[in-house]
XYZ file of C-alpha atoms in Angstrom:
336
model
C 99.503 118.550 148.927
C 101.384 120.817 151.333
C 104.658 119.029 150.757
C 104.284 119.240 146.967
C 103.606 122.941 147.332
C 106.805 123.483 149.352
C 108.834 121.766 146.663
C 107.371 124.070 143.989
C 108.238 127.133 146.081
C 111.814 125.919 146.530
C 112.144 125.412 142.778
C 110.862 128.938 142.132
C 113.298 130.335 144.695
C 116.121 128.432 143.059
C 115.186 129.883 139.676
C 115.249 133.400 141.157
C 118.709 132.780 142.626
C 119.996 131.473 139.307
C 118.691 134.498 137.446
C 120.272 136.825 139.988
C 123.614 135.040 139.660
C 123.482 135.375 135.855
C 122.727 139.087 136.120
C 125.582 139.616 138.632
C 128.093 137.783 136.431
C 127.168 139.901 133.435
C 127.532 143.056 135.533
C 130.964 141.974 136.794
C 132.127 141.348 133.218
C 131.064 144.854 132.231
C 132.966 146.345 135.209
C 136.107 144.400 134.331
C 135.960 145.648 130.759
C 135.581 149.229 131.993
C 138.550 148.843 134.386
C 140.760 147.497 131.628
C 139.730 150.364 129.401
C 140.555 152.904 132.106
C 144.012 151.447 132.634
C 144.785 151.493 128.953
C 143.641 155.124 128.739
C 145.993 156.150 131.571
C 148.942 154.338 130.071
C 148.505 156.108 126.732
C 148.737 159.552 128.435
C 151.816 158.771 130.636
C 155.212 159.227 128.902
C 157.190 156.006 129.008
C 160.322 154.836 127.379
C 159.877 151.892 125.116
C 162.198 149.969 123.007
C 161.685 149.177 119.364
C 160.796 145.596 120.253
C 157.943 146.533 122.706
C 154.313 146.918 121.437
C 151.109 147.859 123.349
C 149.318 144.799 124.731
C 145.786 146.120 124.147
C 144.696 148.802 121.711
C 141.868 151.251 122.215
C 139.962 149.729 119.285
C 140.022 146.307 120.946
C 138.801 147.830 124.180
C 135.928 149.557 122.372
C 135.009 146.327 120.627
C 135.087 144.443 123.912
C 132.847 147.057 125.504
C 130.335 146.774 122.663
C 130.345 142.988 122.883
C 129.869 143.117 126.645
C 126.986 145.560 126.251
C 125.414 143.268 123.634
C 125.733 140.209 125.877
C 124.261 142.161 128.746
C 121.208 143.060 126.651
C 120.760 139.423 125.575
C 121.125 138.222 129.137
C 118.569 140.761 130.328
C 116.086 139.576 127.700
C 116.677 135.935 128.670
C 116.067 136.844 132.306
C 112.797 138.567 131.375
C 111.622 135.577 129.344
C 112.503 133.189 132.150
C 110.615 135.304 134.675
C 107.599 135.464 132.358
C 107.620 131.667 131.844
C 107.933 131.168 135.581
C 104.936 133.428 136.162
C 102.864 131.550 133.565
C 103.769 128.172 135.085
C 102.899 129.403 138.514
C 99.539 130.691 137.265
C 98.762 127.366 135.550
C 99.698 125.485 138.688
C 97.374 127.657 140.731
C 94.530 127.107 138.252
C 95.109 123.334 138.280
C 95.020 123.253 142.070
C 91.850 125.356 142.074
C 90.098 123.045 139.587
C 91.166 119.920 141.487
C 89.943 121.453 144.705
C 86.601 122.377 143.105
C 86.133 118.848 141.733
C 86.974 117.272 145.072
C 84.587 119.604 146.886
C 81.824 118.828 144.345
C 82.299 115.095 144.769
C 82.323 115.396 148.520
C 79.181 117.538 148.441
C 77.437 115.029 146.150
C 78.352 112.098 148.392
C 77.223 114.028 151.432
C 73.908 114.810 149.697
C 73.416 111.137 148.818
C 73.984 110.116 152.410
C 71.396 112.603 153.609
C 68.775 111.362 151.143
C 66.366 108.588 151.970
C 66.401 105.310 150.049
C 63.489 106.490 147.872
C 65.216 109.778 147.150
C 68.464 108.033 146.268
C 66.581 105.726 143.914
C 64.907 108.744 142.349
C 68.274 110.450 141.887
C 69.744 107.376 140.225
C 66.738 107.114 137.911
C 67.048 110.764 136.958
C 70.748 110.266 136.229
C 70.007 107.253 134.022
C 67.199 109.180 132.312
C 69.577 112.019 131.400
C 72.100 109.507 130.032
C 69.370 107.759 128.027
C 68.172 111.060 126.573
C 71.715 111.899 125.498
C 72.038 108.483 123.818
C 68.653 108.931 122.132
C 69.702 112.295 120.724
C 72.912 110.770 119.391
C 70.953 107.948 117.716
C 68.547 110.478 116.209
C 71.444 112.442 114.730
C 72.907 109.209 113.331
C 69.542 108.272 111.815
C 69.250 111.657 110.109
C 72.769 111.257 108.724
C 72.022 107.764 107.390
C 68.725 108.921 105.868
C 70.533 111.656 103.950
C 73.218 109.213 102.752
C 72.532 107.598 99.360
C 74.791 104.572 98.902
C 75.829 103.466 95.445
C 73.720 100.450 94.517
C 75.482 97.652 92.668
C 73.204 95.576 90.463
C 73.785 91.824 90.694
C 72.230 89.617 88.049
C 70.687 86.413 89.355
C 69.649 83.609 87.048
C 67.038 81.170 88.412
C 68.561 77.779 89.121
C 66.228 74.758 89.125
C 66.470 72.133 91.846
C 69.125 69.557 91.095
C 67.728 66.333 89.671
C 68.924 63.395 87.668
C 68.735 63.967 83.907
C 66.596 61.238 82.376
C 65.481 62.748 79.058
C 67.262 64.099 76.021
C 70.643 65.611 76.824
C 73.143 67.724 74.854
C 76.744 67.996 76.055
C 78.990 71.044 75.609
C 82.680 71.309 76.429
C 83.691 74.756 77.750
C 87.452 75.327 77.961
C 89.796 78.239 77.290
C 86.779 80.509 76.735
C 85.541 78.335 73.828
C 82.361 76.248 73.619
C 82.134 73.068 71.520
C 79.192 70.671 71.140
C 80.174 67.070 71.983
C 78.632 64.480 69.557
C 78.222 62.062 72.459
C 75.016 60.447 71.139
C 76.667 59.496 67.855
C 79.839 58.283 69.585
C 77.844 56.067 71.978
C 75.813 54.647 69.075
C 79.045 53.767 67.283
C 80.359 52.263 70.513
C 77.537 49.692 70.669
C 78.397 48.346 67.219
C 82.144 48.591 67.725
C 82.068 46.759 71.060
C 80.387 43.721 69.477
C 83.074 43.675 66.828
C 85.898 43.748 69.369
C 84.817 41.034 71.810
C 87.440 38.758 70.353
C 90.135 40.948 71.933
C 89.129 39.540 75.368
C 89.720 35.892 74.449
C 93.309 36.044 75.649
C 93.202 38.913 78.171
C 90.957 40.328 80.849
C 90.523 43.836 79.435
C 90.922 45.760 76.185
C 90.761 49.456 75.288
C 89.440 50.569 71.879
C 89.179 54.010 70.260
C 86.273 55.333 68.139
C 86.227 58.452 65.978
C 87.113 61.170 65.748
C 83.740 62.877 65.197
C 83.769 66.683 65.180
C 87.183 66.555 66.826
C 86.273 64.129 69.657
C 87.500 60.542 70.008
C 85.853 58.077 72.414
C 88.123 55.559 74.131
C 86.327 52.737 75.969
C 87.611 49.840 78.060
C 85.956 46.386 78.165
C 86.662 43.909 80.977
C 86.098 40.161 81.055
C 85.087 38.443 84.315
C 84.511 34.749 84.998
C 81.683 33.634 87.344
C 80.157 30.483 88.762
C 76.408 30.157 89.332
C 74.799 28.456 92.347
C 73.931 25.526 90.129
C 77.600 24.992 89.532
C 77.617 26.209 85.975
C 80.359 28.665 85.046
C 80.466 31.409 82.467
C 82.095 34.627 81.248
C 80.721 38.148 81.630
C 81.949 41.065 79.524
C 81.054 44.581 80.642
C 82.020 48.193 79.964
C 84.477 49.402 82.606
C 84.799 53.087 81.602
C 84.885 55.538 78.676
C 86.730 58.794 78.067
C 86.602 61.622 75.507
C 89.835 62.733 73.857
C 89.499 66.140 72.075
C 91.904 67.075 69.315
C 92.873 70.511 67.973
C 89.669 70.767 65.891
C 87.451 70.345 68.981
C 88.186 73.828 70.296
C 84.793 75.182 69.246
C 83.738 78.844 69.104
C 84.549 81.704 71.483
C 81.647 82.129 73.887
C 81.062 85.710 72.664
C 80.381 84.288 69.202
C 78.741 81.048 70.338
C 75.855 82.904 72.042
C 74.952 84.762 68.837
C 71.673 83.599 67.237
C 73.306 82.358 63.999
C 76.290 80.564 65.569
C 76.887 76.852 64.997
C 76.340 76.087 68.669
C 72.991 77.879 68.776
C 71.815 76.130 65.603
C 72.616 72.743 67.157
C 70.872 73.698 70.396
C 67.725 75.001 68.682
C 67.495 71.760 66.698
C 66.824 69.915 69.964
C 63.437 69.751 71.750
C 62.739 72.364 74.437
C 62.873 69.599 77.067
C 66.524 68.878 76.279
C 68.928 69.431 79.183
C 72.157 71.183 78.229
C 75.088 69.788 80.233
C 78.121 72.090 80.160
C 81.435 70.493 81.150
C 83.380 73.535 82.393
C 87.082 73.918 83.138
C 88.409 76.466 85.703
C 89.625 78.908 83.035
C 86.051 79.361 81.706
C 83.864 79.830 84.802
C 83.078 83.436 83.828
C 82.095 82.373 80.299
C 79.792 79.725 81.813
C 77.515 82.452 83.191
C 77.325 84.091 79.768
C 76.439 80.790 78.095
C 73.937 79.860 80.800
C 72.165 83.227 80.394
C 71.812 82.677 76.643
C 70.483 79.141 77.122
C 68.049 80.332 79.808
C 66.656 82.942 77.436
C 65.974 80.144 74.946
C 64.175 78.135 77.638
C 66.661 75.248 77.960
C 67.539 73.916 81.444
C 71.278 73.918 82.082
C 73.408 71.588 84.206
C 76.936 72.700 85.050
C 79.658 70.062 85.466
C 82.923 71.657 86.672
C 86.123 69.768 85.902
C 89.631 70.197 87.345
C 92.339 71.311 84.964
C 93.781 68.436 82.912
C 90.917 66.013 83.633
C 89.115 64.297 80.720
C 85.347 63.999 80.333
C 84.343 60.413 80.998
C 81.883 57.979 82.547
C 81.161 54.421 83.602
C 78.159 52.161 84.170
C 78.241 53.142 87.861
C 77.939 56.830 86.962
C 79.826 59.693 85.391
C 83.450 59.965 86.377
C 86.608 61.821 85.400
C 89.923 60.297 84.433
C 93.340 61.927 84.431
C 94.735 62.561 80.979
């Protein structure tokens, strides 16, 4: 600390010397200007012979202007010196205050440590507990203020509608299928198409006499065409007898332009075609909605309307460009 203090004193002394040098230089400049003015004044009073080509080197007006400028610079320099001295005094005062505060803090710490050393173990424990108690009280007050602030705050409540969703289970009863795409809902006449398929398949078994599989189209009905594929398989029984088995491999639904259906906003109205078809079914009918990604928002609207009518709803999301389809092993999707 003593060494740092000596350095500060040397800097202050250097500042004083610099200020004195500035003041002396300004004073010398003023004296030089006065000497030049005196010489010019003497030369103007002494008779001299001059030629037509000689002219005075310095005029009295220039001397007066130089004197005014020197006086002005002297005033500015004096003000700068005063400001510098004032700043130096303020810095010195701040440095003294900083040293005093640091000294006070160090003395307080030393006194506290000395007091701790003089205390017994029980007293030290008591002091630590009191210190922790004060800190805990401060924290408790802060929590109380936070609680009051939160109690006075009234957040904006956003209402979220939740429709009850039954536990997932296999649909075994009556079922109505709806295609939901591009914000439009259309009822799929799947029951009628499957009934026609049973008769049509019997009539097309001959197609498998010369090949292993055949695909046949049925419809359209209400804008939907059902395409099914039959496959022939040969087998041999344990008894050695052989035979041929024909089974359904898969089916797909191909919608045309007329299968677009109604916009969901209109389809949920009581007198819409979709609602008339739904209400014609028993209350135990499960409504299966095949939904494409561009109509997920409309699915909630349709599900709400069906829930209000008391019909259970099963959602079947489909990727874009995938056809509705199925097989004997279960429902499946086929790329279009």
